[in-house]
Coordinates of C-alpha atoms in Angstrom, one line a residue:
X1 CA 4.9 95.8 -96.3
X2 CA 7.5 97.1 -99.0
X3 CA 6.2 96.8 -103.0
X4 CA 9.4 94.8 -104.0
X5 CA 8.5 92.0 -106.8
X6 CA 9.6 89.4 -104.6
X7 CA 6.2 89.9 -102.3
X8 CA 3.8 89.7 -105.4
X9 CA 5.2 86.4 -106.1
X10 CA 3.5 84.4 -103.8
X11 CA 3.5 81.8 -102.4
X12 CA 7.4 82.3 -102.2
X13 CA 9.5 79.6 -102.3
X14 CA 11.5 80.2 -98.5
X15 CA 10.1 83.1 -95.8
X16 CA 13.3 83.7 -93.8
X17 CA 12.5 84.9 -90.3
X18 CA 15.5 87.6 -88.9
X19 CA 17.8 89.4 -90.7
X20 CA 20.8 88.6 -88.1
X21 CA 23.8 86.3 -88.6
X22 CA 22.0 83.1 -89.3
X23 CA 19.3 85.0 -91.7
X24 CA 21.8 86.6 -93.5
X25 CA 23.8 83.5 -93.8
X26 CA 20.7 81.6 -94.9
X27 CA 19.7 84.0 -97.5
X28 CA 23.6 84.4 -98.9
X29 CA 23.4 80.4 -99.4
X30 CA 20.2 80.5 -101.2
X31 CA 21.5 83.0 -103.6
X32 CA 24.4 80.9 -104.4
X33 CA 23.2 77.1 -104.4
X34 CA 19.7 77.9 -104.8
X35 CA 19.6 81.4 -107.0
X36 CA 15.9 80.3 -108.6
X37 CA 14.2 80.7 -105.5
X38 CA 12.1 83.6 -104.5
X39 CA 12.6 84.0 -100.9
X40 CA 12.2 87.5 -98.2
X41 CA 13.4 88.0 -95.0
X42 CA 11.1 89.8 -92.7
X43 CA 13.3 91.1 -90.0
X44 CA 10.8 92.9 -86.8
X45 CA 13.5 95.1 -85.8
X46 CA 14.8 98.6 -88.3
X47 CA 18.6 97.2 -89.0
X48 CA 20.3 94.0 -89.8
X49 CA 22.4 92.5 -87.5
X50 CA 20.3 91.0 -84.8
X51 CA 22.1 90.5 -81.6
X52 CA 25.5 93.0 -83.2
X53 CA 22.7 96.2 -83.5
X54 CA 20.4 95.0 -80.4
X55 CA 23.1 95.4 -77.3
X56 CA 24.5 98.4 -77.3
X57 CA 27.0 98.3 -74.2
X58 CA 30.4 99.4 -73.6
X59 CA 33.1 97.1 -75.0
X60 CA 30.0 94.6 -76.9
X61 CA 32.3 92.2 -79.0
X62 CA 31.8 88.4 -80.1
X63 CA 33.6 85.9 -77.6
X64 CA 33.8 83.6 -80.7
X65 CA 36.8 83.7 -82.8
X66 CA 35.7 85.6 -85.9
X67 CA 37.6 83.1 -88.5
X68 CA 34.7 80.5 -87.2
X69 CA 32.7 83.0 -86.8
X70 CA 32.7 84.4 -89.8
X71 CA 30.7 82.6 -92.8
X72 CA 32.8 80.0 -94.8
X73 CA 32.5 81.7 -97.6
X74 CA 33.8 84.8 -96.9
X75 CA 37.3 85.5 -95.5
X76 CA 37.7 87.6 -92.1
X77 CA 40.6 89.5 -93.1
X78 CA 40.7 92.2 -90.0
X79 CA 43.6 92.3 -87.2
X80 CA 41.6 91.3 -84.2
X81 CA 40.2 87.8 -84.2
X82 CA 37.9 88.9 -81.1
X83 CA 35.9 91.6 -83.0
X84 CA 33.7 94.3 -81.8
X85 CA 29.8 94.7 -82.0
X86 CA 30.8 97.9 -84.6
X87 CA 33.6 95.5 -86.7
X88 CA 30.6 92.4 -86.7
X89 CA 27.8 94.1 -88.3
X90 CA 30.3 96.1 -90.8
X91 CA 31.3 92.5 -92.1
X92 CA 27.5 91.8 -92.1
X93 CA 26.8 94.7 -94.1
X94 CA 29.3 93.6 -97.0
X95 CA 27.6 90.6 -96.7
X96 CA 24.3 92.0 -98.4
X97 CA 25.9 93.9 -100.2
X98 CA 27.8 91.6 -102.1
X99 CA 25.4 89.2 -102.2
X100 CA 22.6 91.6 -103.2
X101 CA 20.1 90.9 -100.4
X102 CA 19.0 94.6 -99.6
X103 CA 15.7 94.6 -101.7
X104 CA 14.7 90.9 -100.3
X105 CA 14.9 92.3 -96.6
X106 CA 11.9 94.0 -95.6
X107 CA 12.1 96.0 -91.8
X108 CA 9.5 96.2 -89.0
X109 CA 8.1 93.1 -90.1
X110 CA 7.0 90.8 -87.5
X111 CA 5.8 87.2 -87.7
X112 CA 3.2 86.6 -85.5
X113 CA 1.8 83.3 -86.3
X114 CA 2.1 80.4 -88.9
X115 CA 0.3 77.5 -90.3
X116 CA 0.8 74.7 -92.2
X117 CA -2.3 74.0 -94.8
X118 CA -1.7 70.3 -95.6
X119 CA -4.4 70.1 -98.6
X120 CA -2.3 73.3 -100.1
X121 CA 1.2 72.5 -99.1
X122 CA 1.6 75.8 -98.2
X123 CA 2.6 77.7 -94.9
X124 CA 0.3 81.0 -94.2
X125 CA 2.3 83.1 -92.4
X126 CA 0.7 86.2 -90.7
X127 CA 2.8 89.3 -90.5
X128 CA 2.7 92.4 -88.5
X129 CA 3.7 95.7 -90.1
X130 CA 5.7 97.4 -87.2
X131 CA 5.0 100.8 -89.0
X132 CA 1.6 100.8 -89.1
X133 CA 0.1 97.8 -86.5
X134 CA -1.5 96.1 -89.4
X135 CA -1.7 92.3 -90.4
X136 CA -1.3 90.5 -93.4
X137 CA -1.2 86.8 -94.4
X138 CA 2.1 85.9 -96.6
X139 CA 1.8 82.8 -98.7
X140 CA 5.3 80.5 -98.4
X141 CA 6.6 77.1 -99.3
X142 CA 9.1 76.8 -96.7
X143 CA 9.2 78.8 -93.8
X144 CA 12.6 78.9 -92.2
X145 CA 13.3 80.0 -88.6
X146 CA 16.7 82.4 -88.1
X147 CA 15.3 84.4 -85.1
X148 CA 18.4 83.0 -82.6
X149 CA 17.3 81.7 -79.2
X150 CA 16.6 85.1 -77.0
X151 CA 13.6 87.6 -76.6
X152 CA 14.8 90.9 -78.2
X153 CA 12.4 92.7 -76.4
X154 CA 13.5 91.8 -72.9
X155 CA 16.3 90.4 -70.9
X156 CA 16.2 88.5 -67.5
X157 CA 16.3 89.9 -64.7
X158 CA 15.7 87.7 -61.4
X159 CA 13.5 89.4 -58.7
X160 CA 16.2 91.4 -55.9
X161 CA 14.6 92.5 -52.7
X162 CA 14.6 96.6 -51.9
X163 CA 15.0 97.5 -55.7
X164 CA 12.5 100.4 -55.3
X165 CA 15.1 101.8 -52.3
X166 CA 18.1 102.4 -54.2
X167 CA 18.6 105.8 -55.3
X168 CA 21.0 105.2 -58.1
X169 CA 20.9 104.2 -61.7
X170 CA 19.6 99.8 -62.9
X171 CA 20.3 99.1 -66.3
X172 CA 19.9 95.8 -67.9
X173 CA 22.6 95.3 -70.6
X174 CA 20.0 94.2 -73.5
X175 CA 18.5 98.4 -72.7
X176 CA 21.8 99.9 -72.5
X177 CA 21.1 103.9 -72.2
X178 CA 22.7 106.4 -74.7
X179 CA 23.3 109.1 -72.7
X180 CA 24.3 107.6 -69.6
X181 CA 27.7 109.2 -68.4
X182 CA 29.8 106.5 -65.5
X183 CA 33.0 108.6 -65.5
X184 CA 34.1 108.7 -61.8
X185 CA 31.4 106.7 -60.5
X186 CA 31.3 103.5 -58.6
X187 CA 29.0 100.8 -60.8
X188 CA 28.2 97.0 -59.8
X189 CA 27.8 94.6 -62.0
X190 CA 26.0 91.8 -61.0
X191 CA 26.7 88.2 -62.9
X192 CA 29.8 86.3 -64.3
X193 CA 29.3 85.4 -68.0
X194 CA 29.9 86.8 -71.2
X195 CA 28.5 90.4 -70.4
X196 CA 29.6 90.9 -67.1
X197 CA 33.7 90.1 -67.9
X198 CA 32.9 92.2 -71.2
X199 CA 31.7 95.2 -69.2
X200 CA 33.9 95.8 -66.6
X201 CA 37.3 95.8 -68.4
X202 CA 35.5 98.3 -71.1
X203 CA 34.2 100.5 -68.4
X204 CA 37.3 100.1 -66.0
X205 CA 39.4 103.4 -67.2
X206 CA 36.4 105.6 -66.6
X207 CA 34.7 104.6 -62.9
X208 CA 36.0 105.4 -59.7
X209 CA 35.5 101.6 -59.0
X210 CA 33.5 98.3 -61.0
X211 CA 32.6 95.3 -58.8
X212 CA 31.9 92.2 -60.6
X213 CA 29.6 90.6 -58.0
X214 CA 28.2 86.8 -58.7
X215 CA 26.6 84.3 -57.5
X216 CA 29.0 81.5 -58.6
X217 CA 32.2 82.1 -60.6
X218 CA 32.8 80.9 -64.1
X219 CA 35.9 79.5 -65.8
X220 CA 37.8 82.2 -67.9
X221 CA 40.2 81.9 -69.8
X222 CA 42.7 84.8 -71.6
X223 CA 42.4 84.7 -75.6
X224 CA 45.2 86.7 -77.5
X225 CA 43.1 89.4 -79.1
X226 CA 44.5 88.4 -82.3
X227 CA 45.5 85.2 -84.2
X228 CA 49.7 85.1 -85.1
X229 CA 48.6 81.8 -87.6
X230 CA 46.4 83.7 -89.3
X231 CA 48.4 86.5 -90.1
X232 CA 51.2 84.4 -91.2
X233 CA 48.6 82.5 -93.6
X234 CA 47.4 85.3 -94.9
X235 CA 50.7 86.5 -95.8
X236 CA 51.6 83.2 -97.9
X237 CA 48.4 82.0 -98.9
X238 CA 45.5 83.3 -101.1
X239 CA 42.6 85.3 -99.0
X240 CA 40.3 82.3 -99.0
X241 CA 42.8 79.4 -98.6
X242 CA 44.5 81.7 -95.2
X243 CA 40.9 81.9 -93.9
X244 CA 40.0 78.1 -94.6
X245 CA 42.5 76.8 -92.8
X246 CA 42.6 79.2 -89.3
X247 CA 38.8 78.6 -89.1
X248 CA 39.4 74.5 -89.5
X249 CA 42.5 74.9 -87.0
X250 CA 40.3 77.2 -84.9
X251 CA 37.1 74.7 -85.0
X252 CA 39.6 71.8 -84.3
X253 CA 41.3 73.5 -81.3
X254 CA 38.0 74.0 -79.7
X255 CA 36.2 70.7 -80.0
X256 CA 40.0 69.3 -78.9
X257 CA 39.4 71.3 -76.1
X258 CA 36.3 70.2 -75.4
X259 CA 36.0 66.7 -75.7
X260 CA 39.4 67.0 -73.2
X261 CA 36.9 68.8 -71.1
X262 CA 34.1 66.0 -70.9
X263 CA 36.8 63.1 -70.7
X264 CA 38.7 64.3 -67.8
X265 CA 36.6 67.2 -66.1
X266 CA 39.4 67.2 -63.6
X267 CA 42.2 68.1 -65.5
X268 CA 40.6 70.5 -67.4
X269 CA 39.4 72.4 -64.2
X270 CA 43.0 72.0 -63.3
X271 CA 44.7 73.2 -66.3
X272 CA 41.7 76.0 -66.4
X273 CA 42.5 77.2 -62.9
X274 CA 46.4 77.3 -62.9
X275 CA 46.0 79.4 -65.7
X276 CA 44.3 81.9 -64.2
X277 CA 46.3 82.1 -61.6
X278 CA 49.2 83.0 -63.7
X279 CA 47.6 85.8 -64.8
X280 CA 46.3 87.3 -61.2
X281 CA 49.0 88.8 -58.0
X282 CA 50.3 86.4 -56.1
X283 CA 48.2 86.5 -53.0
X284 CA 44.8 86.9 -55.0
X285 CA 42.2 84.4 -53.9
X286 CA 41.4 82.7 -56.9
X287 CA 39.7 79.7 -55.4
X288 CA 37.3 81.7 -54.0
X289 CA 36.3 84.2 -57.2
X290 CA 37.5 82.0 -60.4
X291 CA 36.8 78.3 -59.7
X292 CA 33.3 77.2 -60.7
X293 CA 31.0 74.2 -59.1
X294 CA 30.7 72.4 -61.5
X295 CA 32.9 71.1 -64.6
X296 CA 34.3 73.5 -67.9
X297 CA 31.7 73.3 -70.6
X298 CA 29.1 72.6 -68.7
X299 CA 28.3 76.4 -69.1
X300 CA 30.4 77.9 -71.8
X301 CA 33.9 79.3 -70.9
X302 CA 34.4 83.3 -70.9
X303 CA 37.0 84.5 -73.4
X304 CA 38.8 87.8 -72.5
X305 CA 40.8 89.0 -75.2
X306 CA 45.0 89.6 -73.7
X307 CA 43.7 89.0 -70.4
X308 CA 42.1 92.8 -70.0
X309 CA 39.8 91.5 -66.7
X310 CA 42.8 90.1 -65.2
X311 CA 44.4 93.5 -66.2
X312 CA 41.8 95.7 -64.7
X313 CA 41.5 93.2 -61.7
X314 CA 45.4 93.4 -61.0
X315 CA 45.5 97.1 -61.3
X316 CA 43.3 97.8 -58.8
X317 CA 40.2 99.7 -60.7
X318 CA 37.8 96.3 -60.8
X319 CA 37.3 93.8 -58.0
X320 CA 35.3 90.6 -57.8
X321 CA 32.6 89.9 -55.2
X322 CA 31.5 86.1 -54.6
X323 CA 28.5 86.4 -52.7
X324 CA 24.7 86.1 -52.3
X325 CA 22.6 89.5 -52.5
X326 CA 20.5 90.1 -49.0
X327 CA 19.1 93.1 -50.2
X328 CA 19.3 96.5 -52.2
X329 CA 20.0 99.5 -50.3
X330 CA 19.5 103.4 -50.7
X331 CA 23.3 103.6 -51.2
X332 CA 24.0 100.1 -52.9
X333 CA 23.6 96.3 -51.8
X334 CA 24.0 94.6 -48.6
X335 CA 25.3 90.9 -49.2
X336 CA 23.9 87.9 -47.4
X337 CA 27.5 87.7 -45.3
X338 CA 26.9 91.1 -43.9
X339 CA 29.5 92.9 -46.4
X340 CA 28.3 96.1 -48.0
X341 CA 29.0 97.6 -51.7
X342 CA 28.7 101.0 -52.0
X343 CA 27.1 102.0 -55.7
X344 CA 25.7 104.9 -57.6
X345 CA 25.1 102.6 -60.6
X346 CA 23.9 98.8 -60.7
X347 CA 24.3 96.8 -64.3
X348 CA 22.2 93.3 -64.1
X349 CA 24.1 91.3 -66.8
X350 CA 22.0 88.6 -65.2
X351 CA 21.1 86.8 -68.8
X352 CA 18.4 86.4 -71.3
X353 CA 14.6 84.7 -71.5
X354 CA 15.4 81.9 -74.0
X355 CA 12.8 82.2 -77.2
X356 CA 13.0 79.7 -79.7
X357 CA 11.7 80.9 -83.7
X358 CA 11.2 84.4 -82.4
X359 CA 8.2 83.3 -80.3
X360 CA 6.0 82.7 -83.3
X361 CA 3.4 80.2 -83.0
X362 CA 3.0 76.8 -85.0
X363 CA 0.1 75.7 -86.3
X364 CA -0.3 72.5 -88.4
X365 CA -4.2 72.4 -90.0
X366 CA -5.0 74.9 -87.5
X367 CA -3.4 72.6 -84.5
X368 CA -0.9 74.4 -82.2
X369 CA 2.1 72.7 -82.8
X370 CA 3.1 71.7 -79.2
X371 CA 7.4 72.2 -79.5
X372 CA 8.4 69.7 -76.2
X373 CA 6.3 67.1 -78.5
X374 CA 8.8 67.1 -81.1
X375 CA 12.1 66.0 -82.0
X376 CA 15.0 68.0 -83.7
X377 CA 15.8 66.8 -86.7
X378 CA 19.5 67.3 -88.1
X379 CA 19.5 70.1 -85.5
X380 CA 17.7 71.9 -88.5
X381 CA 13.3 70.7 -88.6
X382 CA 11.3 69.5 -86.1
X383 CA 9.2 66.1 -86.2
X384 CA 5.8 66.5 -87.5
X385 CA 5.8 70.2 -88.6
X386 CA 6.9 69.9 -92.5
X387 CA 8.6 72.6 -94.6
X388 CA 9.7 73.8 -91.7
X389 CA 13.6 74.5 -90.7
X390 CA 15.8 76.7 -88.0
X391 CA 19.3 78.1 -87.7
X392 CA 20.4 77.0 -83.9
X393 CA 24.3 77.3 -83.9
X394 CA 27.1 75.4 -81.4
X395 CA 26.8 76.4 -77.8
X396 CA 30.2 74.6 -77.2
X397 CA 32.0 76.9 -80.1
X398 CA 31.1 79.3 -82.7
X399 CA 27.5 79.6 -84.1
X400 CA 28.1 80.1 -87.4
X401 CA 30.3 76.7 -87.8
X402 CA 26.8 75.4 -87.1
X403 CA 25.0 77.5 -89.1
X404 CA 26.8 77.4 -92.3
X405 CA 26.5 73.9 -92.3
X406 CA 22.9 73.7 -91.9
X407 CA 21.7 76.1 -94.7
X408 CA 24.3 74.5 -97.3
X409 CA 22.4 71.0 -96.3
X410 CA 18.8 73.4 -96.5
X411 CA 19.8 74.1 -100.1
X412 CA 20.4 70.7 -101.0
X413 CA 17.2 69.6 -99.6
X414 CA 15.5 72.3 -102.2
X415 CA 17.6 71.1 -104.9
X416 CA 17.2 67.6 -104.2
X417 CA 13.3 67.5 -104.0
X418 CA 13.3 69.8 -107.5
X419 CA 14.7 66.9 -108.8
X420 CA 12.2 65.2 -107.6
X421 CA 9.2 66.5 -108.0
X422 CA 8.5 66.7 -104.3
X423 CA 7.0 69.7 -103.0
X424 CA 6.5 68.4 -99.1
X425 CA 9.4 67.5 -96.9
X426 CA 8.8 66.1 -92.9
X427 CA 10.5 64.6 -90.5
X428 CA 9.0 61.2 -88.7
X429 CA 9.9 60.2 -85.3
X430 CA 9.9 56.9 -84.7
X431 CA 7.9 55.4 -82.2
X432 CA 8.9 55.4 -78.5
X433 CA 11.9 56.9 -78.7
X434 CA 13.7 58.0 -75.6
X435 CA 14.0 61.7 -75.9
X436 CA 16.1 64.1 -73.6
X437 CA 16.5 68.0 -73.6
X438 CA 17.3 69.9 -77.0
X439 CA 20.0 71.5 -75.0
X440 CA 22.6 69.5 -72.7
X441 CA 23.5 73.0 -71.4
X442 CA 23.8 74.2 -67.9
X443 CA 23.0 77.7 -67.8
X444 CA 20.7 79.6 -66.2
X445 CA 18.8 80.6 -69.3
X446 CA 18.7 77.3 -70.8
X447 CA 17.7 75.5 -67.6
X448 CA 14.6 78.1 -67.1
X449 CA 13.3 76.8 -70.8
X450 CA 13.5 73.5 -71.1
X451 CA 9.7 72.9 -70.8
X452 CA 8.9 75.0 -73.6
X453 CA 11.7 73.9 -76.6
X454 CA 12.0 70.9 -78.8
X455 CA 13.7 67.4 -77.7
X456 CA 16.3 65.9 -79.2
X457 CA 16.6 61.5 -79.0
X458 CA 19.5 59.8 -78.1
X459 CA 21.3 59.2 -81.5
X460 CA 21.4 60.7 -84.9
X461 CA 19.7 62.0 -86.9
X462 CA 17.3 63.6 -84.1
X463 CA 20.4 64.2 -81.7
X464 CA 21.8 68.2 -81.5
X465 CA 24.8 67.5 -82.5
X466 CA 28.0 69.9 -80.7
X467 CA 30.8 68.4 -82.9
X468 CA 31.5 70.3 -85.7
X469 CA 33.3 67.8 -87.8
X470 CA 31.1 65.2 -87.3
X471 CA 28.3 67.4 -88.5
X472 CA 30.3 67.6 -91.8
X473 CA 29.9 64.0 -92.2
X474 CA 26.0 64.4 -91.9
X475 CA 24.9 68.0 -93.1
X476 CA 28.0 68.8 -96.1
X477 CA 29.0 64.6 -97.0
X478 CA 25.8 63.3 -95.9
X479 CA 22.9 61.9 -98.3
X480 CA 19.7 64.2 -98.0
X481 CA 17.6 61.6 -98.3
X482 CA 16.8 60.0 -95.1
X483 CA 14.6 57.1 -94.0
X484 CA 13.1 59.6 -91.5
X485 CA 12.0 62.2 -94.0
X486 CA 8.4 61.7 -95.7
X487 CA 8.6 63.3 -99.2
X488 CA 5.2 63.9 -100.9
X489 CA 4.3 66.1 -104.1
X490 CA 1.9 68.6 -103.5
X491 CA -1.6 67.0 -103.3
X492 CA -3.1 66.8 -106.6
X493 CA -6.6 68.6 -105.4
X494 CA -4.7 71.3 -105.1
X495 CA -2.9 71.6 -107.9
X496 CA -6.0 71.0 -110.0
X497 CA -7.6 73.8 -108.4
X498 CA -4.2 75.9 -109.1
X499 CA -5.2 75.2 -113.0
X500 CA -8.6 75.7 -112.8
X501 CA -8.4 78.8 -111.4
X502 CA -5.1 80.1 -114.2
X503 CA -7.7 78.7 -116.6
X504 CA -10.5 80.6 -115.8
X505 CA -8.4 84.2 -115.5
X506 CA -6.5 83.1 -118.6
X507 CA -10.0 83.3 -120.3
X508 CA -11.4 86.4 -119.0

């Protein structure tokens, strides 16, 4: 692990886990609200960036408006409000930089485990140097969870039969290869969300053909690629003011949307529907390849920025297939209804393996913590496990709105048990409260986790709130001090010890 003065100074005061959006985010927050506090972020991968470095596909961009997606503090000021992997992780890069968080980042540093030492008030983290396969234990206060809910190190891919007989090229989207040349040939992507509508617009100029094939079809919807308001804002209005208000009219459109979306599923299906039909031929059959089972936001919708699937789709170089896979072929896939699709290249954008805190395990006094034992707290700590918070942004809008919100409240946690005198922070549950899934969600990738995350109970503070304004109320206008946090100093057995032991050095 790297030399820098902010390792000697153990135990530090926050361990930041991930040096992606919401670790970045976390860390700029602690240097403006908390700039006292010695705090690292170990980050297991080589770059910053997280999910903008990981995926390296054609096309890779945010489906999030980049004015919410963005951090509060700092103004998005390029053209397209749909930005691109490259455009992301540039913005991210000024972000440390401006803030000064290049020497607190240290690379190809896993955490493997962590426990909490009640007597000591202290997390001992253990940390993997990816360089060199050795462990270390790293001394913290607070340990704080921005690993994003994914496995980096794999994606999901669901079993097909006759892989081993196709003689063409499978690439998952998470191991996208560099060198791989599809000019001219026919390619297959199989699934519907985010990746798959990404793909095969970016890919459409060069292949002979792209087939989106899926299971079940999701709702889409056409997003201009960049945002007329803002650019009139930013024309009248100072940098920061412009930015302000598109990302509140952004995060208010949105949650409009959706709440319209729970209240009358119907309409909204409606309204979803005729929409794409404006943007397809005539005759296209968009009932059978754009009109989902089951109700808009129950997954989250698929933003394609001016309409460039429908574009592709209507000019004849993409086509969409709505149909069951029987098996893989030497030559491609045969489809339960006896249709065939030619392919010399197959892309499964078939999803991630959900992974809360970047699979590290919990450990209170040497107890695993069990996660589907506790509640979420705030969205941000977990019942029972103290010190301990995450980053987990909106599933229903951008993640950042989330995010930002939740590491301004952190810092006033810090700064309100300073002025205290408190050193241990935990959430209580109370007893026998109904709990449901931490995620109301119905994708695939959620569904096939559910055993092994937190829960969340049926009002605040333990629900997982998706409303962005009302979390303003709670995280930003909201007292920190709850009647379901248990503050305590650190235990005095401890601290004695602490003294004896600068005592006895101080005399040597």
């Amino acid at each position: 692990m790297s030399s820098h003065a902010t390792l000697s100074q153990e135990p530090l005061d926050v361990l930041i886990m991930g040096a992606g959006v919401s670790g970045i985010g976390a860390a700029s927050y602690l240097r403006r609200h908390q700039p006292d506090k010695v705090f690292v972020i170990l980050e297991s991968r080589e770059q910053i960036g997280g999910t903008w470095d990981l995926f390296r596909y054609p096309g890779i961009r945010s489906d999030s408006d980049l004015y919410t997606f963005g951090f509060d503090f700092k103004p998005w000021t390029k053209e397209k409000s749909l930005a691109d992997a490259t455009d992301i992780l540039e913005y991210l890069r000024e972000t440390v930089e401006e803030f000064k968080l290049e020497p607190f980042i240290h690379y190809k540093q896993k955490v493997i485990s962590a426990n909490w030492q009640s007597d000591r008030g202290l997390w001992i983290v253990q940390v993997e140097d990816g360089r060199t396969g050795e462990q270390r234990a790293v001394q913290c206060r607070w340990l704080f969870s921005a690993g994003g809910y994914y496995r980096y190190d794999q994606g999901f891919s669901p079993r097909f039969e006759g892989v081993e007989r196709f003689k063409g090229q499978i690439i998952h989207p998470q191991h996208w290869p560099e060198d791989i040349d599809y000019t001219g040939k026919h390619v297959v992507v199989i699934g519907s969300g985010a990746t798959a509508v990404t793909l095969i617009p970016a890919m459409a100029n060069k292949v002979a053909h792209i087939t989106m094939l899926q299971r079940t079809p999701s709702y889409i919807i056409n997003q201009p690629a960049t945002d007329s308001v803002a650019r009139f804002l930013r024309k009248v209005l100072p940098t920061q003011a412009a930015y302000s208000l598109t990302r509140y009219k952004n995060a208010k459109i949105t949650l409009a949307f959706w709440r319209f979306s729970q209240r009358f599923p119907k309409l909204a299906r409606k309204l979803l529907i005729s929409m794409t039909r404006k943007e397809l031929p005539k005759d296209y059959p968009v009932d059978v390849h754009f009109n989902p089972p089951y109700n808009p936001w129950d997954q989250r919708l698929c933003s394609v920025p001016d309409g460039d699937l429908f574009k592709s789709i209507s000019s004849g170089k993409a086509s969409v297939v709505t149909d069951h896979i029987q098996t893989f072929t030497e030559s491609g896939i045969l489809l339960k209804s006896g249709a065939k699709i030619d392919a010399d290249i197959i892309i499964t954008a078939t999803g991630l393996n959900v992974q809360l805190f970047g699979g590290v395990s919990l450990y209170k006094d040497d107890k695993p913590v069990v996660l589907n034992q506790t509640l979420a707290y705030k969205g941000m700590m977990l019942s029972g496990v103290p010190n301990f918070a995450f980053a987990l942004g909106y599933t229903n809008s951008s993640w950042t709105l989330k995010v930002c919100l939740l590491c301004e409240h952190f810092c006033r946690l810090l700064g309100f048990m300073d002025e205290y005198g408190y050193a241990v922070c935990e959430a209580v549950a109370p007893e026998g409260i109904k709990t449901r899934p931490l995620l109301d969600f119905g994708a695939g990738y959620v569904q096939r986790a559910l055993d092994s995350v937190p829960r969340q109970g049926p009002g605040e503070p333990w629900v997982m709130s998706m409303d962005y304004f009302r979390d303003i109320k709670l995280l930003r206008r909201g007292e920190v001090a709850d009647k379901r946090l248990k503050f305590s100093p650190v235990p005095t057995e401890f601290l004695q010890k602490d003294i004896d032991l600068q005592l006895s050095s101080a005399r040597q």
